[in-house]
PDB file of C-alpha atoms in Angstrom:
ATOM      1  CA  UNK A 235       0.000   0.000   0.000  1.00 51.00           C
ATOM      2  CA  UNK A 236       1.414   3.380  -0.880  1.00 55.00           C
ATOM      3  CA  UNK A 237       1.312   6.410   1.372  1.00 58.00           C
ATOM      4  CA  UNK A 238      -0.655   9.217  -0.355  1.00 58.00           C
ATOM      5  CA  UNK A 239       1.498  11.877   1.336  1.00 57.00           C
ATOM      6  CA  UNK A 240       4.746  10.366   0.198  1.00 59.00           C
ATOM      7  CA  UNK A 241       6.109  11.375  -3.149  1.00 54.00           C
ATOM      8  CA  UNK A 242       6.360   8.492  -5.615  1.00 55.00           C
ATOM      9  CA  UNK A 243       9.857   7.225  -6.252  1.00 55.00           C
ATOM     10  CA  UNK A 244      11.394   6.774  -9.650  1.00 53.00           C
ATOM     11  CA  UNK A 245      13.044   3.654 -11.006  1.00 53.00           C
ATOM     12  CA  UNK A 246      16.443   4.590  -9.557  1.00 58.00           C
ATOM     13  CA  UNK A 247      15.010   5.025  -5.982  1.00 65.00           C
ATOM     14  CA  UNK A 248      15.445   8.788  -5.927  1.00 70.00           C
ATOM     15  CA  UNK A 249      12.596  10.506  -4.059  1.00 74.00           C
ATOM     16  CA  UNK A 250      10.707  13.066  -6.072  1.00 81.00           C
ATOM     17  CA  UNK A 251       9.500  16.437  -4.882  1.00 84.00           C
ATOM     18  CA  UNK A 252       6.061  16.346  -3.254  1.00 77.00           C
ATOM     19  CA  UNK A 253       3.168  17.323  -5.450  1.00 83.00           C
ATOM     20  CA  UNK A 254       1.221  20.540  -4.756  1.00 81.00           C
ATOM     21  CA  UNK A 255      -1.681  18.411  -3.488  1.00 85.00           C
ATOM     22  CA  UNK A 256       0.608  16.689  -0.987  1.00 82.00           C
ATOM     23  CA  UNK A 257       2.007  20.003   0.195  1.00 79.00           C
ATOM     24  CA  UNK A 258      -1.525  21.361   0.625  1.00 82.00           C
ATOM     25  CA  UNK A 259      -2.609  18.258   2.573  1.00 84.00           C
ATOM     26  CA  UNK A 260       0.380  18.564   4.906  1.00 84.00           C
ATOM     27  CA  UNK A 261      -0.315  22.252   5.464  1.00 82.00           C
ATOM     28  CA  UNK A 262      -3.961  21.499   6.326  1.00 85.00           C
ATOM     29  CA  UNK A 263      -2.928  18.854   8.853  1.00 87.00           C
ATOM     30  CA  UNK A 264      -0.303  21.148  10.375  1.00 85.00           C
ATOM     31  CA  UNK A 265      -2.859  23.958  10.588  1.00 85.00           C
ATOM     32  CA  UNK A 266      -5.311  21.671  12.391  1.00 89.00           C
ATOM     33  CA  UNK A 267      -2.604  20.451  14.764  1.00 89.00           C
ATOM     34  CA  UNK A 268      -1.412  23.935  15.699  1.00 89.00           C
ATOM     35  CA  UNK A 269      -4.969  25.181  16.165  1.00 90.00           C
ATOM     36  CA  UNK A 270      -5.547  22.202  18.461  1.00 92.00           C
ATOM     37  CA  UNK A 271      -2.467  23.099  20.494  1.00 92.00           C
ATOM     38  CA  UNK A 272      -3.637  26.714  20.735  1.00 93.00           C
ATOM     39  CA  UNK A 273      -7.068  25.519  21.898  1.00 94.00           C
ATOM     40  CA  UNK A 274      -5.368  23.379  24.545  1.00 95.00           C
ATOM     41  CA  UNK A 275      -3.486  26.451  25.797  1.00 95.00           C
ATOM     42  CA  UNK A 276      -6.755  28.377  26.133  1.00 94.00           C
ATOM     43  CA  UNK A 277      -8.387  25.467  27.977  1.00 95.00           C
ATOM     44  CA  UNK A 278      -5.418  25.227  30.323  1.00 95.00           C
ATOM     45  CA  UNK A 279      -5.674  28.966  30.976  1.00 92.00           C
ATOM     46  CA  UNK A 280      -9.347  28.481  31.881  1.00 93.00           C
ATOM     47  CA  UNK A 281      -8.391  25.812  34.412  1.00 93.00           C
ATOM     48  CA  UNK A 282      -5.735  28.087  35.903  1.00 90.00           C
ATOM     49  CA  UNK A 283      -8.248  30.951  36.158  1.00 88.00           C
ATOM     50  CA  UNK A 284     -10.659  28.657  37.996  1.00 87.00           C
ATOM     51  CA  UNK A 285      -7.964  27.505  40.420  1.00 86.00           C
ATOM     52  CA  UNK A 286      -6.895  31.034  41.362  1.00 77.00           C
ATOM     53  CA  UNK A 287      -9.944  31.877  43.516  1.00 69.00           C
ATOM     54  CA  UNK A 288      -9.372  28.747  45.573  1.00 70.00           C
ATOM     55  CA  UNK A 289      -5.693  29.519  46.098  1.00 68.00           C
ATOM     56  CA  UNK A 290      -6.314  33.141  47.036  1.00 67.00           C
ATOM     57  CA  UNK A 291      -9.283  32.323  49.252  1.00 61.00           C
ATOM     58  CA  UNK A 292      -6.835  30.674  51.636  1.00 62.00           C
ATOM     59  CA  UNK A 293      -4.972  33.968  52.094  1.00 64.00           C
ATOM     60  CA  UNK A 294      -6.828  37.253  51.639  1.00 67.00           C
ATOM     61  CA  UNK A 295      -9.884  36.331  49.573  1.00 68.00           C
ATOM     62  CA  UNK A 296     -11.041  37.705  46.240  1.00 71.00           C
ATOM     63  CA  UNK A 297     -14.391  39.268  46.799  1.00 78.00           C
ATOM     64  CA  UNK A 298     -17.502  38.795  44.720  1.00 82.00           C
ATOM     65  CA  UNK A 299     -16.565  41.108  41.827  1.00 84.00           C
ATOM     66  CA  UNK A 300     -13.151  39.563  41.215  1.00 80.00           C
ATOM     67  CA  UNK A 301     -14.544  36.053  41.490  1.00 82.00           C
ATOM     68  CA  UNK A 302     -17.287  36.782  38.943  1.00 87.00           C
ATOM     69  CA  UNK A 303     -14.757  38.357  36.558  1.00 85.00           C
ATOM     70  CA  UNK A 304     -12.444  35.342  36.794  1.00 85.00           C
ATOM     71  CA  UNK A 305     -15.266  32.835  36.296  1.00 88.00           C
ATOM     72  CA  UNK A 306     -16.560  34.801  33.298  1.00 92.00           C
ATOM     73  CA  UNK A 307     -13.027  34.903  31.863  1.00 90.00           C
ATOM     74  CA  UNK A 308     -12.746  31.125  32.255  1.00 92.00           C
ATOM     75  CA  UNK A 309     -16.048  30.590  30.425  1.00 94.00           C
ATOM     76  CA  UNK A 310     -14.985  32.917  27.603  1.00 95.00           C
ATOM     77  CA  UNK A 311     -11.592  31.159  27.328  1.00 93.00           C
ATOM     78  CA  UNK A 312     -13.324  27.791  26.883  1.00 94.00           C
ATOM     79  CA  UNK A 313     -15.708  29.280  24.307  1.00 95.00           C
ATOM     80  CA  UNK A 314     -12.843  30.823  22.327  1.00 94.00           C
ATOM     81  CA  UNK A 315     -10.968  27.508  22.461  1.00 93.00           C
ATOM     82  CA  UNK A 316     -13.946  25.984  20.658  1.00 93.00           C
ATOM     83  CA  UNK A 317     -13.906  28.766  18.054  1.00 92.00           C
ATOM     84  CA  UNK A 318     -10.265  28.326  17.045  1.00 90.00           C
ATOM     85  CA  UNK A 319     -11.233  26.290  14.011  1.00 89.00           C
ATOM     86  CA  UNK A 320     -12.748  29.434  12.483  1.00 89.00           C
ATOM     87  CA  UNK A 321     -10.452  31.610  10.327  1.00 84.00           C
ATOM     88  CA  UNK A 322     -10.695  34.489  12.833  1.00 87.00           C
ATOM     89  CA  UNK A 323     -10.321  32.235  15.893  1.00 89.00           C
ATOM     90  CA  UNK A 324      -6.601  32.823  16.337  1.00 90.00           C
ATOM     91  CA  UNK A 325      -7.117  36.593  16.378  1.00 90.00           C
ATOM     92  CA  UNK A 326      -9.754  36.256  19.101  1.00 92.00           C
ATOM     93  CA  UNK A 327      -7.484  33.894  21.026  1.00 92.00           C
ATOM     94  CA  UNK A 328      -4.673  36.440  20.780  1.00 91.00           C
ATOM     95  CA  UNK A 329      -6.996  39.091  22.218  1.00 91.00           C
ATOM     96  CA  UNK A 330      -7.805  36.701  25.056  1.00 92.00           C
ATOM     97  CA  UNK A 331      -4.103  36.561  25.893  1.00 92.00           C
ATOM     98  CA  UNK A 332      -4.213  40.307  26.472  1.00 91.00           C
ATOM     99  CA  UNK A 333      -7.311  39.991  28.668  1.00 89.00           C
ATOM    100  CA  UNK A 334      -5.785  37.128  30.625  1.00 89.00           C
ATOM    101  CA  UNK A 335      -2.614  39.118  31.271  1.00 90.00           C
ATOM    102  CA  UNK A 336      -4.710  42.183  32.166  1.00 89.00           C
ATOM    103  CA  UNK A 337      -6.143  40.292  35.126  1.00 84.00           C
ATOM    104  CA  UNK A 338      -2.772  41.033  36.676  1.00 82.00           C
ATOM    105  CA  UNK A 339      -4.226  44.449  37.555  1.00 84.00           C
ATOM    106  CA  UNK A 340      -6.529  42.672  40.026  1.00 79.00           C
ATOM    107  CA  UNK A 341      -4.183  39.894  41.098  1.00 77.00           C
ATOM    108  CA  UNK A 342      -0.434  40.351  40.677  1.00 80.00           C
ATOM    109  CA  UNK A 343       0.195  36.632  40.360  1.00 81.00           C
ATOM    110  CA  UNK A 344      -2.073  36.493  37.313  1.00 84.00           C
ATOM    111  CA  UNK A 345       0.197  38.942  35.515  1.00 88.00           C
ATOM    112  CA  UNK A 346       3.121  36.534  35.824  1.00 88.00           C
ATOM    113  CA  UNK A 347       0.996  33.570  34.775  1.00 89.00           C
ATOM    114  CA  UNK A 348      -0.485  35.613  31.903  1.00 90.00           C
ATOM    115  CA  UNK A 349       2.955  36.533  30.584  1.00 92.00           C
ATOM    116  CA  UNK A 350       4.003  32.877  30.666  1.00 94.00           C
ATOM    117  CA  UNK A 351       0.888  31.791  28.747  1.00 93.00           C
ATOM    118  CA  UNK A 352       1.284  34.671  26.270  1.00 92.00           C
ATOM    119  CA  UNK A 353       4.887  33.583  25.616  1.00 94.00           C
ATOM    120  CA  UNK A 354       3.719  30.011  24.950  1.00 94.00           C
ATOM    121  CA  UNK A 355       0.957  31.364  22.684  1.00 92.00           C
ATOM    122  CA  UNK A 356       3.447  33.441  20.680  1.00 91.00           C
ATOM    123  CA  UNK A 357       5.842  30.494  20.382  1.00 91.00           C
ATOM    124  CA  UNK A 358       3.047  28.313  19.001  1.00 90.00           C
ATOM    125  CA  UNK A 359       2.139  31.046  16.518  1.00 88.00           C
ATOM    126  CA  UNK A 360       5.775  31.240  15.379  1.00 87.00           C
ATOM    127  CA  UNK A 361       5.864  27.453  15.022  1.00 87.00           C
ATOM    128  CA  UNK A 362       2.639  27.621  13.014  1.00 85.00           C
ATOM    129  CA  UNK A 363       4.212  30.288  10.802  1.00 83.00           C
ATOM    130  CA  UNK A 364       7.205  28.020  10.141  1.00 83.00           C
ATOM    131  CA  UNK A 365       5.172  24.884   9.464  1.00 81.00           C
ATOM    132  CA  UNK A 366       2.023  26.140   7.761  1.00 78.00           C
ATOM    133  CA  UNK A 367       3.412  29.293   6.209  1.00 75.00           C
ATOM    134  CA  UNK A 368       0.870  31.567   7.833  1.00 69.00           C
ATOM    135  CA  UNK A 369       1.453  35.339   7.815  1.00 66.00           C
ATOM    136  CA  UNK A 370       4.286  36.771   9.884  1.00 61.00           C
ATOM    137  CA  UNK A 371       4.774  39.973  11.859  1.00 58.00           C
ATOM    138  CA  UNK A 372       1.703  41.486  13.497  1.00 63.00           C
ATOM    139  CA  UNK A 373      -0.464  39.476  11.108  1.00 65.00           C
ATOM    140  CA  UNK A 374       0.949  36.414  12.888  1.00 65.00           C
ATOM    141  CA  UNK A 375      -1.380  37.212  15.800  1.00 65.00           C
ATOM    142  CA  UNK A 376      -4.403  37.034  13.514  1.00 62.00           C
ATOM    143  CA  UNK A 377      -3.439  33.634  12.143  1.00 58.00           C
TER     144      UNK A 377
END
C-alpha cells in the first residue's frame, strides 16, 4: 500500500519532490494540529483561572466582583478555544491573551501567569508560521 502523502519514487530510488496536493494536505494537517495546540493552551488557561480563587481564598480572599470576573473569563476562554477552528479564531485567542494578562491588575500573580501563557501562545504562533506558512509579523497574531 502506498502512502498518499509520500512522493512516488522513480526507477532509480530517488525521491521526487512532493506534489502541490501533498504540500496542501500537509499544510492542512499542520494547521489543524497547531490550532488544536492553541485551543489546549486556552483550555489550560481556563483551568488556571478557575484555580486562582481557591488559592487566594486561603490567604486574603477575592471578593464577589473579582470572582465573577475570573469565572466569566474562564467561560470565555473555553468558548474561544472551541472557536479556534474558524479563520478568525486565532485573532480572538490572541486578544484573550491580552485579557488574561490584564487580570494582573486585580491579582499580581495572574500577571506573571499571563505573561508565561502569552509567551507560549506566541511560540506556538511562530511554530505555526514556520510549518504552515501563515502570515508573519503582526499578522501572525491574527493567524
